[in-house]
mmCIF file with all atom_site columns, C-alpha atoms in Angstrom:
data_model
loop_
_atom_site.group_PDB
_atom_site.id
_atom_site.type_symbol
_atom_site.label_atom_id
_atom_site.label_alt_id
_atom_site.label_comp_id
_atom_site.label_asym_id
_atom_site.label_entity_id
_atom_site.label_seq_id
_atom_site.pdbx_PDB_ins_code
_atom_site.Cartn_x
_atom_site.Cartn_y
_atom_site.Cartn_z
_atom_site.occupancy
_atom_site.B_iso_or_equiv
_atom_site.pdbx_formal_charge
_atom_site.auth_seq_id
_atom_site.auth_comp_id
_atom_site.auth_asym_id
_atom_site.auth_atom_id
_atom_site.pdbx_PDB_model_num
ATOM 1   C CA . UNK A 1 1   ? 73.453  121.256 82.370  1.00 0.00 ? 1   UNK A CA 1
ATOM 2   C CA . UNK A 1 2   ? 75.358  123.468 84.802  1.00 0.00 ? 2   UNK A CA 1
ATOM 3   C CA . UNK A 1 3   ? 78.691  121.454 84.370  1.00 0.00 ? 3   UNK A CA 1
ATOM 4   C CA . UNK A 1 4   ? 81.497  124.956 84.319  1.00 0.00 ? 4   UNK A CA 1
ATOM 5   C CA . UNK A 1 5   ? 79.300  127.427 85.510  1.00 0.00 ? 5   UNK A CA 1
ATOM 6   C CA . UNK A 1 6   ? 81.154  130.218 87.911  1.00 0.00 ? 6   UNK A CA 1
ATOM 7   C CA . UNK A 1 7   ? 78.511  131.690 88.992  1.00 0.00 ? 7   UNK A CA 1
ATOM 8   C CA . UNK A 1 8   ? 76.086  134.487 88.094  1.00 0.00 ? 8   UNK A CA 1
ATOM 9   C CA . UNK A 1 9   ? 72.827  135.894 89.426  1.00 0.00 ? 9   UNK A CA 1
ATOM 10  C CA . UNK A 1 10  ? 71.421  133.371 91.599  1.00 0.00 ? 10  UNK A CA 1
ATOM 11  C CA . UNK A 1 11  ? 68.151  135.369 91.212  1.00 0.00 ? 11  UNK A CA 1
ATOM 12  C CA . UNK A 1 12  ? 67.831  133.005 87.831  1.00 0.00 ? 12  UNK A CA 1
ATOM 13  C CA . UNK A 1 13  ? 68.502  129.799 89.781  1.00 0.00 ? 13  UNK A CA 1
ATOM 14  C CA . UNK A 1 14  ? 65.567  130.642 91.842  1.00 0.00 ? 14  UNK A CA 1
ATOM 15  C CA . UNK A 1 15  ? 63.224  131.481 89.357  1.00 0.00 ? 15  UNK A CA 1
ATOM 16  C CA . UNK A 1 16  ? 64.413  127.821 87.614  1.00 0.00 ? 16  UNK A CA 1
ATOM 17  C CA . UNK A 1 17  ? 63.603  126.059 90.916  1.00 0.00 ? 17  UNK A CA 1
ATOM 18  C CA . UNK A 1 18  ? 60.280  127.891 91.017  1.00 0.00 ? 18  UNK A CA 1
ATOM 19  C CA . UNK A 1 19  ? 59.202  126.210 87.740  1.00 0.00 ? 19  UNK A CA 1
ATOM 20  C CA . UNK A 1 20  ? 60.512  122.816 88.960  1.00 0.00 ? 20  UNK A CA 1
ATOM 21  C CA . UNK A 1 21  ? 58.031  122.642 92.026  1.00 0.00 ? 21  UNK A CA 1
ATOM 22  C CA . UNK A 1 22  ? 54.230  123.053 92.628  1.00 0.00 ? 22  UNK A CA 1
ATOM 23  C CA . UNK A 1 23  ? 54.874  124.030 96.630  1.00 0.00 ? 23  UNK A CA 1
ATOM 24  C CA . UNK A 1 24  ? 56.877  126.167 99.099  1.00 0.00 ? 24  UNK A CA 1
ATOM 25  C CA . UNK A 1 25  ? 60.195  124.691 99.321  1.00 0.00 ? 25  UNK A CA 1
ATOM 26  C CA . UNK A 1 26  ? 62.795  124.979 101.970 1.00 0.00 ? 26  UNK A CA 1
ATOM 27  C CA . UNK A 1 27  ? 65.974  124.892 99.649  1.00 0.00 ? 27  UNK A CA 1
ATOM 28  C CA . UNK A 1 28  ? 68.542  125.604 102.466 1.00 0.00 ? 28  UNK A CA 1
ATOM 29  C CA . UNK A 1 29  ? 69.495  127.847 104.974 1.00 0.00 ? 29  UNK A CA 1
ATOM 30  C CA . UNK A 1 30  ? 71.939  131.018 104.478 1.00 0.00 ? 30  UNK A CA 1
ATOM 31  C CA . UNK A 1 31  ? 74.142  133.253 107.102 1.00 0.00 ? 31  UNK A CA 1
ATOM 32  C CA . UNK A 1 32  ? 76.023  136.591 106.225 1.00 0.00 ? 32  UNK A CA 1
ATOM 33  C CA . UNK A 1 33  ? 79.446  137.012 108.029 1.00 0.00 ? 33  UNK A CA 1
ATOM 34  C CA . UNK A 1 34  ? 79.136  140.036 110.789 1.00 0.00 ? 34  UNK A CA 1
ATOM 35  C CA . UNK A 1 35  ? 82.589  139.979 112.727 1.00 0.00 ? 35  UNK A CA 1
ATOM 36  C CA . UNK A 1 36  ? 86.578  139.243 112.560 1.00 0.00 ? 36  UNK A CA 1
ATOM 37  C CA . UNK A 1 37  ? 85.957  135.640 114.552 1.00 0.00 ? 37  UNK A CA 1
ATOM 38  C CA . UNK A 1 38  ? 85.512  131.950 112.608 1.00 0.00 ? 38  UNK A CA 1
ATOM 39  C CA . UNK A 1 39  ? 81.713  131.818 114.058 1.00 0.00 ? 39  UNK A CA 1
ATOM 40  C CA . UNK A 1 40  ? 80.949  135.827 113.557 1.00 0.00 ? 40  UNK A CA 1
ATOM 41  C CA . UNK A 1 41  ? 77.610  135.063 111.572 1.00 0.00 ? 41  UNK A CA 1
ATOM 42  C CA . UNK A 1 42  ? 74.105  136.299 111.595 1.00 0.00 ? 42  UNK A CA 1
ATOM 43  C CA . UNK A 1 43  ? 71.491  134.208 112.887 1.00 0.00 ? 43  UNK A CA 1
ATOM 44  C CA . UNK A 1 44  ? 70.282  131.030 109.891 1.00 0.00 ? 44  UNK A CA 1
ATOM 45  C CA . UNK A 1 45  ? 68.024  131.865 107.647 1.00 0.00 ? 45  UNK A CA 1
ATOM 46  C CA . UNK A 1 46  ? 65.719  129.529 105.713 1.00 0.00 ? 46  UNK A CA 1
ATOM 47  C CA . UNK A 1 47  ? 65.665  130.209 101.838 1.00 0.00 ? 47  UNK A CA 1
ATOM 48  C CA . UNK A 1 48  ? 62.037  129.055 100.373 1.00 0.00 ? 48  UNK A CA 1
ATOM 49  C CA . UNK A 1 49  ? 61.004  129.198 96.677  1.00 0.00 ? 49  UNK A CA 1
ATOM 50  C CA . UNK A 1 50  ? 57.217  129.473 96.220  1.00 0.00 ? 50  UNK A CA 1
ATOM 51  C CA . UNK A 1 51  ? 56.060  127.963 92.805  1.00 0.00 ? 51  UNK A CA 1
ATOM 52  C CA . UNK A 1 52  ? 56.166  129.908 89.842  1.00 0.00 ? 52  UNK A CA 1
ATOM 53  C CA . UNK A 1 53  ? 52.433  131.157 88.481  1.00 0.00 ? 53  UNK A CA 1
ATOM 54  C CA . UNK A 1 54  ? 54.275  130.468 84.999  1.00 0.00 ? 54  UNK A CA 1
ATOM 55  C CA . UNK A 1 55  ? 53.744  126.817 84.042  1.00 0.00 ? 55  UNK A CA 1
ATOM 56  C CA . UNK A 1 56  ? 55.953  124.459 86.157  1.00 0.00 ? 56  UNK A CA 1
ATOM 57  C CA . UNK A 1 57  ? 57.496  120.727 84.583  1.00 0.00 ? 57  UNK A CA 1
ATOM 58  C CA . UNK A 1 58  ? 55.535  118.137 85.917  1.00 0.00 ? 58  UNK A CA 1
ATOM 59  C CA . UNK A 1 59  ? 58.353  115.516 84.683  1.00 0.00 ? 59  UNK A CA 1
ATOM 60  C CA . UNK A 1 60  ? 61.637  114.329 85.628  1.00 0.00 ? 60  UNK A CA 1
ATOM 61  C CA . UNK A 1 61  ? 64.479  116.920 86.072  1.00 0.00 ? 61  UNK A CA 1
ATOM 62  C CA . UNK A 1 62  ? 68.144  115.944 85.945  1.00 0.00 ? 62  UNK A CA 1
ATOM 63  C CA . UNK A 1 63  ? 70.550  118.697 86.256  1.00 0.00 ? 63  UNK A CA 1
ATOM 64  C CA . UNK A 1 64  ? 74.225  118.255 85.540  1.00 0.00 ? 64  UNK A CA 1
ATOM 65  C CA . UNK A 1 65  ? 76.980  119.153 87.686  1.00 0.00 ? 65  UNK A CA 1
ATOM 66  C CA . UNK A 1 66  ? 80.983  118.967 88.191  1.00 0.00 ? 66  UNK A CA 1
ATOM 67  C CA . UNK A 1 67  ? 83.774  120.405 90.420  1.00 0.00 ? 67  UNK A CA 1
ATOM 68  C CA . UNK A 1 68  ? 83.500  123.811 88.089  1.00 0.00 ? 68  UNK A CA 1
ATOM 69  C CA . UNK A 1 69  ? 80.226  124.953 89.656  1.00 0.00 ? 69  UNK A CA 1
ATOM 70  C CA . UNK A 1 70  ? 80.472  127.413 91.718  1.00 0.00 ? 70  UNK A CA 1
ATOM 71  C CA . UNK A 1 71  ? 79.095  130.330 93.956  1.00 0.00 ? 71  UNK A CA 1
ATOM 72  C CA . UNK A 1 72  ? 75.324  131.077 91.883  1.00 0.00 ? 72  UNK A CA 1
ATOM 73  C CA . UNK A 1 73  ? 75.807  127.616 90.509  1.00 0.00 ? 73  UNK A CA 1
ATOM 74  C CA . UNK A 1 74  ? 76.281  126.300 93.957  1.00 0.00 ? 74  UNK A CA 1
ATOM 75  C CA . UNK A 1 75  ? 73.074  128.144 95.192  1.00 0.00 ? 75  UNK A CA 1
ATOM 76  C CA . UNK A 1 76  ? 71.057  126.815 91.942  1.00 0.00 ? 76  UNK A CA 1
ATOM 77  C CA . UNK A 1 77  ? 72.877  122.676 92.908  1.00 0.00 ? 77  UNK A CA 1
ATOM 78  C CA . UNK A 1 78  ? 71.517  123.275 96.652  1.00 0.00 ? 78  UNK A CA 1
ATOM 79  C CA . UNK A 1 79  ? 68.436  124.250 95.921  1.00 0.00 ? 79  UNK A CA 1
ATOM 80  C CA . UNK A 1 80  ? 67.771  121.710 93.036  1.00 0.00 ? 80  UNK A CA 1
ATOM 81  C CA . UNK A 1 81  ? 69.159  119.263 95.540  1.00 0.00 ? 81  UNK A CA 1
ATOM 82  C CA . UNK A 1 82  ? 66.125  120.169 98.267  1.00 0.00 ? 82  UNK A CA 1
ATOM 83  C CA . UNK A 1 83  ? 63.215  119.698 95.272  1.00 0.00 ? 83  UNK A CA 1
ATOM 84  C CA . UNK A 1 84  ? 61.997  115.847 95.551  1.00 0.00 ? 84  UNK A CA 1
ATOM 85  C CA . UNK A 1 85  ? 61.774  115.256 91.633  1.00 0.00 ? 85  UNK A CA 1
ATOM 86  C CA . UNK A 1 86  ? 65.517  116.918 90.898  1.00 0.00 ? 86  UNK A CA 1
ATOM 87  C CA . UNK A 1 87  ? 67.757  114.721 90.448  1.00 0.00 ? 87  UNK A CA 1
ATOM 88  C CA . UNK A 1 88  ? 71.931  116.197 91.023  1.00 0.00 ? 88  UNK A CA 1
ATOM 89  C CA . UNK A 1 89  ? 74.242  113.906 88.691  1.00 0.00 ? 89  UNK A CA 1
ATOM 90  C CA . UNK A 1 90  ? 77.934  113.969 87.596  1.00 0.00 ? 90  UNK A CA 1
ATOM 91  C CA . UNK A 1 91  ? 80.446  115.186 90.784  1.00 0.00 ? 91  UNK A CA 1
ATOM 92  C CA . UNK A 1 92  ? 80.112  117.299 93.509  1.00 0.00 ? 92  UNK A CA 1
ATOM 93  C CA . UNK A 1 93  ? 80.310  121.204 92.606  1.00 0.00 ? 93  UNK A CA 1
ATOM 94  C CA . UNK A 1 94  ? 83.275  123.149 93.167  1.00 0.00 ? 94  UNK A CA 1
ATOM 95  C CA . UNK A 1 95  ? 81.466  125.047 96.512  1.00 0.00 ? 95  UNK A CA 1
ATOM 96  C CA . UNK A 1 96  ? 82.276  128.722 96.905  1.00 0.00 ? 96  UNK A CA 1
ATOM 97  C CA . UNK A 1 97  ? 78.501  129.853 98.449  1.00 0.00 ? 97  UNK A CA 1
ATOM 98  C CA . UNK A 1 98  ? 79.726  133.221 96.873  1.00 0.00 ? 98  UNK A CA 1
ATOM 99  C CA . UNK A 1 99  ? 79.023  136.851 97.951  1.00 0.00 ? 99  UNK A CA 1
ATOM 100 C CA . UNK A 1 100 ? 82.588  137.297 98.306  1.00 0.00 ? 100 UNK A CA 1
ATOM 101 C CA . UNK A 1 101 ? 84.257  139.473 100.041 1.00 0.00 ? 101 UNK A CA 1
ATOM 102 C CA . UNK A 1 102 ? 87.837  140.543 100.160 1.00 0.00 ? 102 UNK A CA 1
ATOM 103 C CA . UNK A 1 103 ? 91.183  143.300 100.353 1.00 0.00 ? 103 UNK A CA 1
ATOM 104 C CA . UNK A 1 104 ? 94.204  143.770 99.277  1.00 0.00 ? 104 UNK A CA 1
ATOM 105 C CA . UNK A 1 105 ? 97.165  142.522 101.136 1.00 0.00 ? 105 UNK A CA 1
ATOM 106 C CA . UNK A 1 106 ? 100.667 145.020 101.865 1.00 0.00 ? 106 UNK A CA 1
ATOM 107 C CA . UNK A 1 107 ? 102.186 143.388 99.021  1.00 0.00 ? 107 UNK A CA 1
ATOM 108 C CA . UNK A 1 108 ? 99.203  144.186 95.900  1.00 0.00 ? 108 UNK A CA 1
ATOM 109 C CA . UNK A 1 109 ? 97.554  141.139 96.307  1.00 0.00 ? 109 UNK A CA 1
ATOM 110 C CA . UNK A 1 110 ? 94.265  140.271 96.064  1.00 0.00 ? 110 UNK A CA 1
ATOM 111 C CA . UNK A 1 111 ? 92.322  137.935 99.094  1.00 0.00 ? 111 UNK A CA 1
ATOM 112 C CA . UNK A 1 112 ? 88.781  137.091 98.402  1.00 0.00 ? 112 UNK A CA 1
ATOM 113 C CA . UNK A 1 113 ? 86.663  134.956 100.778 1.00 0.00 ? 113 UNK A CA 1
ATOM 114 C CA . UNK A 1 114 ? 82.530  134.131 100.493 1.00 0.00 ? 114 UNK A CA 1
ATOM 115 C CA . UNK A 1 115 ? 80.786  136.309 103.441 1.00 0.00 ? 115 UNK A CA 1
ATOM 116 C CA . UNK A 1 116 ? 78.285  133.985 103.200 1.00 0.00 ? 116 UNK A CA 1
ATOM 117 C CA . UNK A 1 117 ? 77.434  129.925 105.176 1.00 0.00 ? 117 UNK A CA 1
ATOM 118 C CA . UNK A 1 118 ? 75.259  128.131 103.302 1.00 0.00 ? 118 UNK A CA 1
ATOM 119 C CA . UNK A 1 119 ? 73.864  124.495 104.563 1.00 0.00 ? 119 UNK A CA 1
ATOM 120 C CA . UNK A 1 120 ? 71.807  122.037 102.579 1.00 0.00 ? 120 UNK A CA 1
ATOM 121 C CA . UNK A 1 121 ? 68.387  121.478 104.160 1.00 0.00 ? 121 UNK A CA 1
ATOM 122 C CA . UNK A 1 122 ? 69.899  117.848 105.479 1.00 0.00 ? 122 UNK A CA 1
ATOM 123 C CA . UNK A 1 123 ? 72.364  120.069 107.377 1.00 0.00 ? 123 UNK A CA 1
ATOM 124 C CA . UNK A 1 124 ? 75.914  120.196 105.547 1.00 0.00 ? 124 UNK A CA 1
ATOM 125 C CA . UNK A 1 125 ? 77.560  123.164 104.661 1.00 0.00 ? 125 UNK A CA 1
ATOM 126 C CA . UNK A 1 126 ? 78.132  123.499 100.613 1.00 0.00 ? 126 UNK A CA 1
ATOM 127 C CA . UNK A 1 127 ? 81.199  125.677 100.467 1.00 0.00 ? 127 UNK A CA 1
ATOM 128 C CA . UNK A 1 128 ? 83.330  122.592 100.146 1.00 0.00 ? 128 UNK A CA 1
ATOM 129 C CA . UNK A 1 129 ? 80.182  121.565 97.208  1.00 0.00 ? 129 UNK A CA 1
ATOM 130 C CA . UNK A 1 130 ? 76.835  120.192 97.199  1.00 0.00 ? 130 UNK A CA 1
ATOM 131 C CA . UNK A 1 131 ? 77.527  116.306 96.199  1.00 0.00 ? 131 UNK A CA 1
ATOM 132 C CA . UNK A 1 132 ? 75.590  115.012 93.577  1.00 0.00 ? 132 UNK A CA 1
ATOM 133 C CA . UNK A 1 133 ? 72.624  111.833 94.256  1.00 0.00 ? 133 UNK A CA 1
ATOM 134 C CA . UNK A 1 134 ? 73.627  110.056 91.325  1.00 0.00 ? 134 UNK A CA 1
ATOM 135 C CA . UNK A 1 135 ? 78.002  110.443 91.130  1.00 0.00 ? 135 UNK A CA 1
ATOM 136 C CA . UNK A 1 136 ? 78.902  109.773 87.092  1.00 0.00 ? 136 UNK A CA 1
ATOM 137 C CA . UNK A 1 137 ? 82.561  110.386 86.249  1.00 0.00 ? 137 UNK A CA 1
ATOM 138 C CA . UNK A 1 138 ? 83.088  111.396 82.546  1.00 0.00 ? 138 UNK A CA 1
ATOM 139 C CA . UNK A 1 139 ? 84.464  107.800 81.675  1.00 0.00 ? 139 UNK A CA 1
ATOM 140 C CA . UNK A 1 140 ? 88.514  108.242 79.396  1.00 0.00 ? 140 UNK A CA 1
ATOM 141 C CA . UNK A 1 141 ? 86.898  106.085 76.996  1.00 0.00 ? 141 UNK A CA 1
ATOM 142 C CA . UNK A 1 142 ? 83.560  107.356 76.407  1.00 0.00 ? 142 UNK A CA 1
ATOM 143 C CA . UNK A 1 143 ? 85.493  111.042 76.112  1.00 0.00 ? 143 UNK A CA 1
ATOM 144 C CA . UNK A 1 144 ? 88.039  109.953 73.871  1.00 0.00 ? 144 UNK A CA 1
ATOM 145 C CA . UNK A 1 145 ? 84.747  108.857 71.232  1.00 0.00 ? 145 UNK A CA 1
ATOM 146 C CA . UNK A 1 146 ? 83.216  112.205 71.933  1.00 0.00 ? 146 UNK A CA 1
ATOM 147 C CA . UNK A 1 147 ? 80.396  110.283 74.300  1.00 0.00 ? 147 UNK A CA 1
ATOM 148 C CA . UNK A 1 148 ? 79.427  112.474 77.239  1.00 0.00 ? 148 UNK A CA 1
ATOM 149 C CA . UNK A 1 149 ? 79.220  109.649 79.672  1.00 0.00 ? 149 UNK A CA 1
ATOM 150 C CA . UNK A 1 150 ? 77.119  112.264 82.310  1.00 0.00 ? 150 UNK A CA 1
ATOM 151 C CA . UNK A 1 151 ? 74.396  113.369 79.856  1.00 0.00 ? 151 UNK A CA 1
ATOM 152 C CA . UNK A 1 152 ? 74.045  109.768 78.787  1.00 0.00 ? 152 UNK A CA 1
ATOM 153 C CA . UNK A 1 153 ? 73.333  108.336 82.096  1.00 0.00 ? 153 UNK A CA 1
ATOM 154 C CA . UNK A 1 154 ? 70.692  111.589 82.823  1.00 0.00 ? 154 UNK A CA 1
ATOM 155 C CA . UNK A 1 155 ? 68.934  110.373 79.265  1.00 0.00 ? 155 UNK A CA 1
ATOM 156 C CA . UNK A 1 156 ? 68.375  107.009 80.614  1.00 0.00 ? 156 UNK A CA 1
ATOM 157 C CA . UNK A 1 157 ? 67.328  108.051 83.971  1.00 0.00 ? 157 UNK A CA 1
ATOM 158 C CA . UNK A 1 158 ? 65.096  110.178 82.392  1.00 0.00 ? 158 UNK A CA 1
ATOM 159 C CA . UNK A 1 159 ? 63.654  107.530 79.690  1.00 0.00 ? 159 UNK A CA 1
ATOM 160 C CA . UNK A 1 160 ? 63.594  105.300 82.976  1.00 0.00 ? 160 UNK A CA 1
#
């Protein structure tokens, strides 16, 4: 359950992933921004996990999401998304690829913006999210009885 997550190291993402596969995995495809212009980036490169030598899951994996994920959490969604027995559920996450960059502006603000382009492996750029394979909303009546409508649907995908 990464529902709210803002981000973080996404070196623990990856080492997640690496438990949740038993071979190399292309997970998606990063670019660093290198000029002033909209399409100033460095050439794509493919991110691959390699499975961990610590025990992986075998089983079914659901991971949570919603429009408060971003930047690591992002990173983690995409990758999770790219691994065949993952399964993405809830709404799509907030985007934000991260590394941000930014400056201040003449009048003491602050104007951050990710350096970074990062595209799922079926080709889509996540800064606007990575969308989830199974959408659950948290359903008004569920909520208001304290029922979280998203992790129930994950237990019975999981229970099959």
């Amino acid at each position: 359950d990464i529902r709210n997550n803002g981000g973080g190291n996404p070196e623990n993402g990856l080492r997640m992933l690496a438990r949740m596969t038993d071979r190399r995995t292309h997970i998606y495809t990063s670019q660093q921004k290198i000029g002033p212009n909209q399409n100033d980036y460095d050439e794509a490169k493919d991110i691959f996990i390699d499975p961990s030598e610590d025990p992986h899951f075998p089983g079914k994996v659901v991971v949570l999401t919603n429009r408060r994920v971003y930047s690591a959490g992002s990173y983690f969604s995409a990758g999770a998304h790219a691994i065949p027995d993952v399964t993405l559920m809830g709404d799509r996450t907030g985007g934000g690829s991260g590394v941000p960059a930014g400056f201040e502006l003449p009048n003491g603000w602050h104007c951050n913006y990710s350096s970074t382009r990062g595209t799922l492996i079926s080709g889509p750029n996540f800064e606007d999210g990575v969308p989830p394979d199974v959408k659950v909303e948290l359903a008004l009546p569920d909520r208001e009885k304290g029922v979280d409508s998203i992790l129930e649907a994950a237990l019975e995908l999981i229970r099959g």
